Short mmCIF file of N, CA, C and O in Angstrom, two decimals:
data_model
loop_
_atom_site.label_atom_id
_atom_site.label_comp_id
_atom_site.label_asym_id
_atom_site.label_seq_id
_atom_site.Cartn_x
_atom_site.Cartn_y
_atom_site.Cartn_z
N UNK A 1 -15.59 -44.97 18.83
CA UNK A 1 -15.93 -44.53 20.17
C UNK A 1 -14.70 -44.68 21.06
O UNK A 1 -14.13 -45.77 21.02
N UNK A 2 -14.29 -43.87 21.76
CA UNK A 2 -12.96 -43.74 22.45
C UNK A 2 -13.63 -43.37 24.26
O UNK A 2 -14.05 -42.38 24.87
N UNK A 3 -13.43 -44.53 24.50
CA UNK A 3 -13.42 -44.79 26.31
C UNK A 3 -12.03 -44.72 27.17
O UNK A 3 -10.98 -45.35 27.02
N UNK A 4 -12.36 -43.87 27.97
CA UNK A 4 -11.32 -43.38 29.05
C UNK A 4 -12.10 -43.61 30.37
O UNK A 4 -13.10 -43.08 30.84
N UNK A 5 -11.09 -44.80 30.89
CA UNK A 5 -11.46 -45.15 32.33
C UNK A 5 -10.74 -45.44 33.18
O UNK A 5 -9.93 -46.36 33.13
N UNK A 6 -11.06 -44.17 34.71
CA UNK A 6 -9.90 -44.55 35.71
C UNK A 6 -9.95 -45.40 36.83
O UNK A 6 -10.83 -46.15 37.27
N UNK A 7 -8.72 -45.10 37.23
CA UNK A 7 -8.97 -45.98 38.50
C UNK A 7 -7.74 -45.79 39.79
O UNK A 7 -6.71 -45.23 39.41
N UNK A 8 -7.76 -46.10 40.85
CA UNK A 8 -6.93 -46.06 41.71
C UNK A 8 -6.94 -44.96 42.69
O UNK A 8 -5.92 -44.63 43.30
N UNK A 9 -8.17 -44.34 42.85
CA UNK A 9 -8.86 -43.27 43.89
C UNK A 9 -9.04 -44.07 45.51
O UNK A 9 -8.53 -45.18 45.71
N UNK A 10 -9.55 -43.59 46.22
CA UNK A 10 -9.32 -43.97 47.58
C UNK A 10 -9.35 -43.05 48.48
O UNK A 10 -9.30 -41.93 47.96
N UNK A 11 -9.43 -43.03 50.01
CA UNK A 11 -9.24 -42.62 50.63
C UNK A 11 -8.00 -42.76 51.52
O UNK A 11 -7.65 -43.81 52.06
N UNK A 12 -7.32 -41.48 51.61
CA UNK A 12 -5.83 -41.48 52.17
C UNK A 12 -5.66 -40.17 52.88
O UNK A 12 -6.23 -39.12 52.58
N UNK A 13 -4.58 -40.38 54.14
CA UNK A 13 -4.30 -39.08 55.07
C UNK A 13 -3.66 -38.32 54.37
O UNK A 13 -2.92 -38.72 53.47
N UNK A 14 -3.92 -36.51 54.81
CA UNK A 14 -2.93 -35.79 54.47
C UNK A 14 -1.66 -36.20 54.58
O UNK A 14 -1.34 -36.64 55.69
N UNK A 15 -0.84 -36.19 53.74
CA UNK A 15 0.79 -35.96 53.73
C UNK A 15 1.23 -37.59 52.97
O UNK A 15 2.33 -38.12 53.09
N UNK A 16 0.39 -37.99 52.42
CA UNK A 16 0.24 -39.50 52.17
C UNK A 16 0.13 -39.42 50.24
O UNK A 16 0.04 -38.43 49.51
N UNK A 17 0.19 -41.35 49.82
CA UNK A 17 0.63 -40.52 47.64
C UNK A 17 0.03 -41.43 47.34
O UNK A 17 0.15 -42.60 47.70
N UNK A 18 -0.78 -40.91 46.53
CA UNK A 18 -1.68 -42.14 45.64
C UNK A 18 -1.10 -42.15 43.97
O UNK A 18 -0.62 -41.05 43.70
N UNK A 19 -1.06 -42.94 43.03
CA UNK A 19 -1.23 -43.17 42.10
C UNK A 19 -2.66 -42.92 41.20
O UNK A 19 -3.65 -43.30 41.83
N UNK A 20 -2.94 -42.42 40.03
CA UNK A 20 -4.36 -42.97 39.58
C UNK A 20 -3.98 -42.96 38.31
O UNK A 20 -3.19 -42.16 37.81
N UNK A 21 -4.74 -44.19 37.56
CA UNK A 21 -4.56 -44.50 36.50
C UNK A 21 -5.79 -44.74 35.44
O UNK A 21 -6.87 -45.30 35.56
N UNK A 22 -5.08 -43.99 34.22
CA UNK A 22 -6.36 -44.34 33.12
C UNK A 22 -6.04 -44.69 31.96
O UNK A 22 -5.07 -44.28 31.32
N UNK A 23 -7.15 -45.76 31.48
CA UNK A 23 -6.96 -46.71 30.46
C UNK A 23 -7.99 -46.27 29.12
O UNK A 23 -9.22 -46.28 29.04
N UNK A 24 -7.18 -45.99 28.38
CA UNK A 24 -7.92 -45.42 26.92
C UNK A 24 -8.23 -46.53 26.00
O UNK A 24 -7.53 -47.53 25.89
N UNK A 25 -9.48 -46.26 25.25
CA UNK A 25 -9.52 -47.52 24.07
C UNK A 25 -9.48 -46.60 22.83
O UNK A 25 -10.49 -46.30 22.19
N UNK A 26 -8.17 -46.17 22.53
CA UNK A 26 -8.14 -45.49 21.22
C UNK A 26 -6.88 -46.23 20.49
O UNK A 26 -5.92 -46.86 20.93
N UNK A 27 -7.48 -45.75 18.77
CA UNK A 27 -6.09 -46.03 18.26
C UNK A 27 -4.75 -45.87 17.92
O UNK A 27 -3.79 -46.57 17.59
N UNK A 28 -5.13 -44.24 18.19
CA UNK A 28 -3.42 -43.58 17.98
C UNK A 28 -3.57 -42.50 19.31
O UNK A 28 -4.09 -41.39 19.25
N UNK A 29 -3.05 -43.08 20.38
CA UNK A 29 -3.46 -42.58 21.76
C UNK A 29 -2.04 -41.14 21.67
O UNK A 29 -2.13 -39.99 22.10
N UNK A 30 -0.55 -41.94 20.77
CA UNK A 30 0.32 -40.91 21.57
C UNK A 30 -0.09 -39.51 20.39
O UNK A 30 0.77 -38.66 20.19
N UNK A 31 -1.52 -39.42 19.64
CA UNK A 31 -1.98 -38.10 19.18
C UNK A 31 -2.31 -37.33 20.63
O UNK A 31 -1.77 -36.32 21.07
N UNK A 32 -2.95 -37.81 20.99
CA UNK A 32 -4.09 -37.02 22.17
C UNK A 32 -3.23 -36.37 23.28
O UNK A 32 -2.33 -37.02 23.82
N UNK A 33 -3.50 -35.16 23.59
CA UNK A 33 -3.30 -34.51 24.84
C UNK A 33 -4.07 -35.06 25.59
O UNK A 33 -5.30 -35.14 25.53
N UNK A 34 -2.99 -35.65 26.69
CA UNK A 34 -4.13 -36.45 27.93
C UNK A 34 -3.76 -35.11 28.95
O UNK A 34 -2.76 -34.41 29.07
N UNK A 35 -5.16 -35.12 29.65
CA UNK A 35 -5.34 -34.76 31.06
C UNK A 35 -6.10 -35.26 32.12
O UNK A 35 -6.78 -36.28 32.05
N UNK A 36 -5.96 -34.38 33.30
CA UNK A 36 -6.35 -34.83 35.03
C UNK A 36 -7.08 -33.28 34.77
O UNK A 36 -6.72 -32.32 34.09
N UNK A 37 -8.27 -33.51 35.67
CA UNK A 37 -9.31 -32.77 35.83
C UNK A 37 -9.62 -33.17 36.96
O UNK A 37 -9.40 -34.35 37.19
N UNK A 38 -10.44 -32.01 38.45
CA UNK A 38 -10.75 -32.58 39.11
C UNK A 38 -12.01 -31.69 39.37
O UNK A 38 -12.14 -30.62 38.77
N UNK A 39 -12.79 -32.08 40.14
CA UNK A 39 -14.24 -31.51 41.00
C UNK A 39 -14.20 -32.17 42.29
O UNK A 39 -14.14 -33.32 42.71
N UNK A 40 -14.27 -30.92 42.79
CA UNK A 40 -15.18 -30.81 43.96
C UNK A 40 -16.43 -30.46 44.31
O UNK A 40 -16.79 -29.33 43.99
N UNK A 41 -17.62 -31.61 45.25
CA UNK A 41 -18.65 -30.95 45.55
C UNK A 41 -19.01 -29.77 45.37
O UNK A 41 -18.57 -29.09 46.30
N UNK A 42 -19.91 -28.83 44.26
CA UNK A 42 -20.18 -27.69 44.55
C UNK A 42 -19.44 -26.51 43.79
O UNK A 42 -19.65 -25.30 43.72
N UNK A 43 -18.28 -27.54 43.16
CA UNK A 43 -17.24 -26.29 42.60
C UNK A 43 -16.90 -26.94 40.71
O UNK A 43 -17.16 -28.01 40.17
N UNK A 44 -16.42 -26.04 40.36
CA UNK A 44 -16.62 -25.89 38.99
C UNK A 44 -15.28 -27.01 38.99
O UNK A 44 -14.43 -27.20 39.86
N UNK A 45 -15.47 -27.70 37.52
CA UNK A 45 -14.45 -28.51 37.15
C UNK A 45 -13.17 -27.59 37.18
O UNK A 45 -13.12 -26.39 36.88
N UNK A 46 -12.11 -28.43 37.61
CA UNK A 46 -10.55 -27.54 37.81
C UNK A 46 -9.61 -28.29 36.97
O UNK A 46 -9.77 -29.51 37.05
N UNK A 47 -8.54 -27.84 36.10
CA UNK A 47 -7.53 -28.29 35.68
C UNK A 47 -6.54 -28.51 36.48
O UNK A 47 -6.07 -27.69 37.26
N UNK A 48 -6.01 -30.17 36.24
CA UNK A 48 -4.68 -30.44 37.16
C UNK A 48 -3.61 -31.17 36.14
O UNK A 48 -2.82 -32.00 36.60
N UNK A 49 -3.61 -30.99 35.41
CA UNK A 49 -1.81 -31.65 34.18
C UNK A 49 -2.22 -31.67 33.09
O UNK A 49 -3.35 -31.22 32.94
N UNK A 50 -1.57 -32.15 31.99
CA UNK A 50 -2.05 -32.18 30.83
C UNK A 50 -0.52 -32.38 30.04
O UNK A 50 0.44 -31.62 30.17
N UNK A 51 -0.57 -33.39 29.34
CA UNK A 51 0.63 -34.03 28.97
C UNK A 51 0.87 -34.17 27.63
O UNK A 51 0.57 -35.29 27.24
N UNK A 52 1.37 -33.33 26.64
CA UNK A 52 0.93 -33.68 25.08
C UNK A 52 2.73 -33.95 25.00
O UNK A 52 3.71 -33.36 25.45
N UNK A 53 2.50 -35.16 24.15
CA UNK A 53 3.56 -36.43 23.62
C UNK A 53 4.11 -35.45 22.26
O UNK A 53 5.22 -34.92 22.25
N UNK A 54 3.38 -35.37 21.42
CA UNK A 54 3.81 -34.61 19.93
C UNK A 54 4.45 -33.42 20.44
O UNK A 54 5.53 -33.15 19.91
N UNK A 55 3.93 -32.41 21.62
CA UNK A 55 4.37 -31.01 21.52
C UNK A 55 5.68 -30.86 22.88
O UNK A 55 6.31 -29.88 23.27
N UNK A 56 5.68 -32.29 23.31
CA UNK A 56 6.76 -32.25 24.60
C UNK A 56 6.64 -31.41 25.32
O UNK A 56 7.61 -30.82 25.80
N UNK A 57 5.33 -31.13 25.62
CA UNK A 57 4.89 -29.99 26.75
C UNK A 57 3.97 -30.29 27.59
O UNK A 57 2.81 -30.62 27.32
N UNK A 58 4.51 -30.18 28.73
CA UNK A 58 3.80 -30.83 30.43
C UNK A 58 3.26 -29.37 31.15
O UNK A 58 3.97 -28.38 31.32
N UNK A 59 2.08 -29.49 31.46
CA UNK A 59 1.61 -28.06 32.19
C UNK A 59 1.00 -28.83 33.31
O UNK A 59 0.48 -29.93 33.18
N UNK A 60 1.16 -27.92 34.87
CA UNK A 60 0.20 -28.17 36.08
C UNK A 60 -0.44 -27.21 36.28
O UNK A 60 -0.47 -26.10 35.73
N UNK A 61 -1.03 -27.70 37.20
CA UNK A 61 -1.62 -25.84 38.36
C UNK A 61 -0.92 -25.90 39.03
O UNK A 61 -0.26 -26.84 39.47
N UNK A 62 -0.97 -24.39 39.33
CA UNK A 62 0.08 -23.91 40.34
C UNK A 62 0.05 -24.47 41.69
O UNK A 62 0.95 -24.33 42.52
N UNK A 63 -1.36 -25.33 41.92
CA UNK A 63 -1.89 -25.90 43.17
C UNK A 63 -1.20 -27.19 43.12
O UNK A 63 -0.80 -27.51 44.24
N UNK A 64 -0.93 -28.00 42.23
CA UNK A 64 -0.49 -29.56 42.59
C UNK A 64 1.15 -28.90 41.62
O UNK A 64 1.57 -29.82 40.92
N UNK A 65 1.67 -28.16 41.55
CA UNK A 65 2.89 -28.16 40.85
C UNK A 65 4.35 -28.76 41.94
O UNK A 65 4.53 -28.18 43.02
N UNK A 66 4.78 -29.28 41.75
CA UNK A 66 5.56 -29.58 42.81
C UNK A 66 5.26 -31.15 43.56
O UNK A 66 6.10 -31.99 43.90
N UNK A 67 4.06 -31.20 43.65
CA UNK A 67 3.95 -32.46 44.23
C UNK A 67 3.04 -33.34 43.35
O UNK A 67 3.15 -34.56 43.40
N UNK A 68 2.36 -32.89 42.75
CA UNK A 68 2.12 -34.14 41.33
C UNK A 68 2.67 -34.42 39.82
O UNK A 68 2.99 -33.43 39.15
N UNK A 69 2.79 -35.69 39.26
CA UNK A 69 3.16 -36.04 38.51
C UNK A 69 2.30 -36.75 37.37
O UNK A 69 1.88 -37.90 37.50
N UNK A 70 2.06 -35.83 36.06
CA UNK A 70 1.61 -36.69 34.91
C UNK A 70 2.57 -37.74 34.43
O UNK A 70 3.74 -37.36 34.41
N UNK A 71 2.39 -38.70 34.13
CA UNK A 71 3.15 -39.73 33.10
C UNK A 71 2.41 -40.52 31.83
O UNK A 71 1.22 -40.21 31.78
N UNK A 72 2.68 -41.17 31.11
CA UNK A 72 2.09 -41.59 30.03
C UNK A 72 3.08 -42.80 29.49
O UNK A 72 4.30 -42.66 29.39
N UNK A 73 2.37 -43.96 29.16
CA UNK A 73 2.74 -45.41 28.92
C UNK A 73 2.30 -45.34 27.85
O UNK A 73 1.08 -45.42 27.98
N UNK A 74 2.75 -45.13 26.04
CA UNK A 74 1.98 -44.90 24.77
C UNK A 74 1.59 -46.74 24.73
O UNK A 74 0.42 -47.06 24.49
N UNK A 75 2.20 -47.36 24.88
CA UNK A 75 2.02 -48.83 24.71
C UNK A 75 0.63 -49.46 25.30
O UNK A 75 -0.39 -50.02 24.90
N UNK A 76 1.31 -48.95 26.67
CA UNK A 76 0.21 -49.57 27.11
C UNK A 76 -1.66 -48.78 27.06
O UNK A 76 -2.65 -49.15 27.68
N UNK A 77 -1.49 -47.59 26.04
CA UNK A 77 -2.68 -46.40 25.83
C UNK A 77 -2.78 -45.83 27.56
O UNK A 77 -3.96 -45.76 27.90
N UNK A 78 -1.81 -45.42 28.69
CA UNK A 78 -2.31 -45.67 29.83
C UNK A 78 -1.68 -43.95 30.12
O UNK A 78 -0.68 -43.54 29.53
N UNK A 79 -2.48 -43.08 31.14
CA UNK A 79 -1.98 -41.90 31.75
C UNK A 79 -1.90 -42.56 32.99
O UNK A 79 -2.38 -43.63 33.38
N UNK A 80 -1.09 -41.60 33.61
CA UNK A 80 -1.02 -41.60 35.50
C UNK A 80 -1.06 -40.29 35.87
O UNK A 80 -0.97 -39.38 35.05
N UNK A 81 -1.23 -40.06 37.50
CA UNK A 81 -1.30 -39.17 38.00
C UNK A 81 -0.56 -39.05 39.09
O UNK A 81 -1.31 -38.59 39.95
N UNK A 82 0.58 -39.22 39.57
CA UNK A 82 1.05 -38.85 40.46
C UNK A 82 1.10 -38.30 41.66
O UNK A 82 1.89 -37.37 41.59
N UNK A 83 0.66 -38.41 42.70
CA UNK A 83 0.03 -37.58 43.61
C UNK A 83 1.08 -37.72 45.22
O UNK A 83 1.00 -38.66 46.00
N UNK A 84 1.88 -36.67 45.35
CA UNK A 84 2.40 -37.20 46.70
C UNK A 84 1.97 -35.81 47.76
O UNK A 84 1.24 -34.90 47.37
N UNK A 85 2.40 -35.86 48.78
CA UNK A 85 2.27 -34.66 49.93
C UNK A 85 0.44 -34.31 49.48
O UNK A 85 0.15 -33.25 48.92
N UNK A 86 -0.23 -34.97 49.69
CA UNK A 86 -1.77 -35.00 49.69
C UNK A 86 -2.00 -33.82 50.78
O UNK A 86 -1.49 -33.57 51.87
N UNK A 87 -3.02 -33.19 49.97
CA UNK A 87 -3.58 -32.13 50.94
C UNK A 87 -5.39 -32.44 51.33
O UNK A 87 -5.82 -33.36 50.64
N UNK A 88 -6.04 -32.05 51.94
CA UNK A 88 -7.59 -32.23 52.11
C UNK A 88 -8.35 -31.62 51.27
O UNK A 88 -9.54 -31.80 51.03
N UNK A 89 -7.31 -30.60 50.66
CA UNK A 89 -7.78 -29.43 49.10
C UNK A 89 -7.88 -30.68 47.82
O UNK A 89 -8.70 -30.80 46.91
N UNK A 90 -6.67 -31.55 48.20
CA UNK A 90 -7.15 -32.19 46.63
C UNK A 90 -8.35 -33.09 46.48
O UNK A 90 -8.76 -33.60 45.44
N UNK A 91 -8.88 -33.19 47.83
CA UNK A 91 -10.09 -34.25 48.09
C UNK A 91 -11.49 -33.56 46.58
O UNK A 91 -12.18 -32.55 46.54
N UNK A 92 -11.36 -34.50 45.80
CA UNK A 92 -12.36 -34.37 44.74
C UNK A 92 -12.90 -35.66 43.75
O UNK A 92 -13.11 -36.71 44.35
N UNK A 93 -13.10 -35.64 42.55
CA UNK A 93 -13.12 -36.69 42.14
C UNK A 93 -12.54 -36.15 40.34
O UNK A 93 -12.98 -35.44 39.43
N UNK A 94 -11.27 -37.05 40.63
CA UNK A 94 -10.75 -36.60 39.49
C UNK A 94 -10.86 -37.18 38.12
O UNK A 94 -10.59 -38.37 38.28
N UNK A 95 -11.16 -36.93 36.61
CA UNK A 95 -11.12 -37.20 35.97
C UNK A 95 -10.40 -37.32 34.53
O UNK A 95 -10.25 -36.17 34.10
N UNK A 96 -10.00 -38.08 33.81
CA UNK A 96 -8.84 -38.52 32.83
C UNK A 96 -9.27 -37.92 31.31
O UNK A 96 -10.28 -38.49 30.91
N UNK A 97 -8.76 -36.95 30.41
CA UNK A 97 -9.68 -36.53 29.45
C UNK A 97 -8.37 -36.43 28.51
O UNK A 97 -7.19 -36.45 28.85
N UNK A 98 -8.87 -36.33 27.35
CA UNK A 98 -8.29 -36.08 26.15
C UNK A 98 -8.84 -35.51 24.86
O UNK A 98 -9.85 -35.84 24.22
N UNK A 99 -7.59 -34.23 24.53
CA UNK A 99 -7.65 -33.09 23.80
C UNK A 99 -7.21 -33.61 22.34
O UNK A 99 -6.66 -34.71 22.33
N UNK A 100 -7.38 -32.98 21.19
CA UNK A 100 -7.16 -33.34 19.92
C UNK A 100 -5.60 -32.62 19.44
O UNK A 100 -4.75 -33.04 18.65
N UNK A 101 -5.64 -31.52 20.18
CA UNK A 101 -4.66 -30.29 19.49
C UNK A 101 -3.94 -29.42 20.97
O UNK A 101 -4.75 -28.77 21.63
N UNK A 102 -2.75 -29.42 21.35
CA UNK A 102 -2.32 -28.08 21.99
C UNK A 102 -2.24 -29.26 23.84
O UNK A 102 -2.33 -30.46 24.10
N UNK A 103 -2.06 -28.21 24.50
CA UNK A 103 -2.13 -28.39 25.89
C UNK A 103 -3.07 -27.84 26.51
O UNK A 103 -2.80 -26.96 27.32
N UNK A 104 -4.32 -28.21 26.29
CA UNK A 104 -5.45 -26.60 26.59
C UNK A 104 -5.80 -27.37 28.55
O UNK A 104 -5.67 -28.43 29.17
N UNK A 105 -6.24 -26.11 28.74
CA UNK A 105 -6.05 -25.80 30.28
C UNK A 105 -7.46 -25.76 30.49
O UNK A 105 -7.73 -25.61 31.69
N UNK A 106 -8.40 -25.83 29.77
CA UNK A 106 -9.99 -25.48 30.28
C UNK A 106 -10.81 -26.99 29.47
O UNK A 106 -10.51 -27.37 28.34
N UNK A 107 -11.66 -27.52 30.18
CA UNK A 107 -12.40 -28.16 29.87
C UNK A 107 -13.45 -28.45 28.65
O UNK A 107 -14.12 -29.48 28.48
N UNK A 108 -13.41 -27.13 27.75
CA UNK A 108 -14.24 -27.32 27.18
C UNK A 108 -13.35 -27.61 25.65
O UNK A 108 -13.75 -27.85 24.51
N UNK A 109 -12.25 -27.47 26.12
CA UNK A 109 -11.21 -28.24 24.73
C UNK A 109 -11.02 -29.51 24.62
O UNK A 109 -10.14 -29.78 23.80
N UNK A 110 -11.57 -30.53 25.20
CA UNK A 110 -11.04 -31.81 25.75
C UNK A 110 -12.37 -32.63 25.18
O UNK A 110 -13.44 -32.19 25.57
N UNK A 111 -12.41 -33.58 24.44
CA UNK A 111 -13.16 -34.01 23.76
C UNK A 111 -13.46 -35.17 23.96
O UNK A 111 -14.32 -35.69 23.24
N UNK A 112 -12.71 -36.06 25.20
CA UNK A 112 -13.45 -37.35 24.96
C UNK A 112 -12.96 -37.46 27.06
O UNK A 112 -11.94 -37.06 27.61
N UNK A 113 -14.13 -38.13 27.63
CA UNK A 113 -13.52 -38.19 29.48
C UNK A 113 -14.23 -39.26 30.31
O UNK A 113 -15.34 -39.67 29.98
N UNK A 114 -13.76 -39.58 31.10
CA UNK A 114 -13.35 -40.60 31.57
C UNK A 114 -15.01 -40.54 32.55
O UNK A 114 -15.65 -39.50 32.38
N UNK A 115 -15.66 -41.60 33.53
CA UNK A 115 -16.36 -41.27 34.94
C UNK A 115 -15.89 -40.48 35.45
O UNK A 115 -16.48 -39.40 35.44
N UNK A 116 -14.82 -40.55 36.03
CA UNK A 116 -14.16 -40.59 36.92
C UNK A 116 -13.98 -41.18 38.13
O UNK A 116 -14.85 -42.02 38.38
N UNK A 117 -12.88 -40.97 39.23
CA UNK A 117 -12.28 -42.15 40.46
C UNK A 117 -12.35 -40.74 41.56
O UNK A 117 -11.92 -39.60 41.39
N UNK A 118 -12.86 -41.17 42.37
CA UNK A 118 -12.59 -40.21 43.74
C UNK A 118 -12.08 -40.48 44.69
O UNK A 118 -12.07 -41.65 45.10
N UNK A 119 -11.29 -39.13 45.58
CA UNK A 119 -9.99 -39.04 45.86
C UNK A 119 -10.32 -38.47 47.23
O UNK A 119 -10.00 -37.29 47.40
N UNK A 120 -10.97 -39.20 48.35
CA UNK A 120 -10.79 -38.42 49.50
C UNK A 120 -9.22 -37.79 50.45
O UNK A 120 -8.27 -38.56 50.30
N UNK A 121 -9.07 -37.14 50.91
CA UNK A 121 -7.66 -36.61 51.83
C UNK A 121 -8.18 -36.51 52.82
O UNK A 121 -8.77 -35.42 52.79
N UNK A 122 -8.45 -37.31 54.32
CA UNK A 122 -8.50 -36.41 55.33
C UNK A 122 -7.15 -36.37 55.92
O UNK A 122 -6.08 -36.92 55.65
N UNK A 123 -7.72 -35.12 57.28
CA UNK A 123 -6.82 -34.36 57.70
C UNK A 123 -6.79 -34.69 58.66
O UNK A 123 -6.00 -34.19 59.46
#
């Protein structure tokens, strides 16, 4: 059983940088394509990074490209999320997931995910 759990959500002003971090209980973590997923009230789950270690390939959305940052600690089994120049758009509740194969961009490739931590922005 492989648990992914984040943390480090909050509420913070536009133009302001949070960190969020997630802690995996797997055994060969630098297999997995980790990603950031987020929702908003009302709106369909959205892709935000996705970090695969084996294929050395980092993808964003075009929405956080520029001002967020995936990273990955294989040691410590740990992703991050990077988050600076906060907008009131990223206000959601984001969640930490991991893929078996590839860098996939849609949710329904991602096989094992986190609660998730929520991320207010006001403005």
């Amino acid at each position: 059983q492989v648990q992914l759990v984040e943390s480090g959500g909050g509420l913070v002003q536009a133009g302001g940088s949070l960190r969020l971090s997630c802690a995996a209980s797997v055994d060969t973590f630098s297999i997995y394509s980790m990603a950031w997923f987020r929702q908003a009230p009302g709106k369909e789950r959205e892709f935000v990074a996705v970090h695969s270690w084996l294929l050395d390939d980092t993808r964003y959305a075009g929405s956080v490209k520029g001002r967020f940052t995936i990273s990955r600690d294989n040691a410590k089994k740990s992703v991050y999320l990077q988050m600076n120049s906060l907008k009131s758009e990223d206000t959601a509740v984001y969640y930490c997931a991991a893929a078996r194969r590839g860098t996939p961009q849609t949710p329904r490739e991602y096989v094992y995910w986190g609660q998730g931590t929520q991320l207010t922005v006001s403005s």
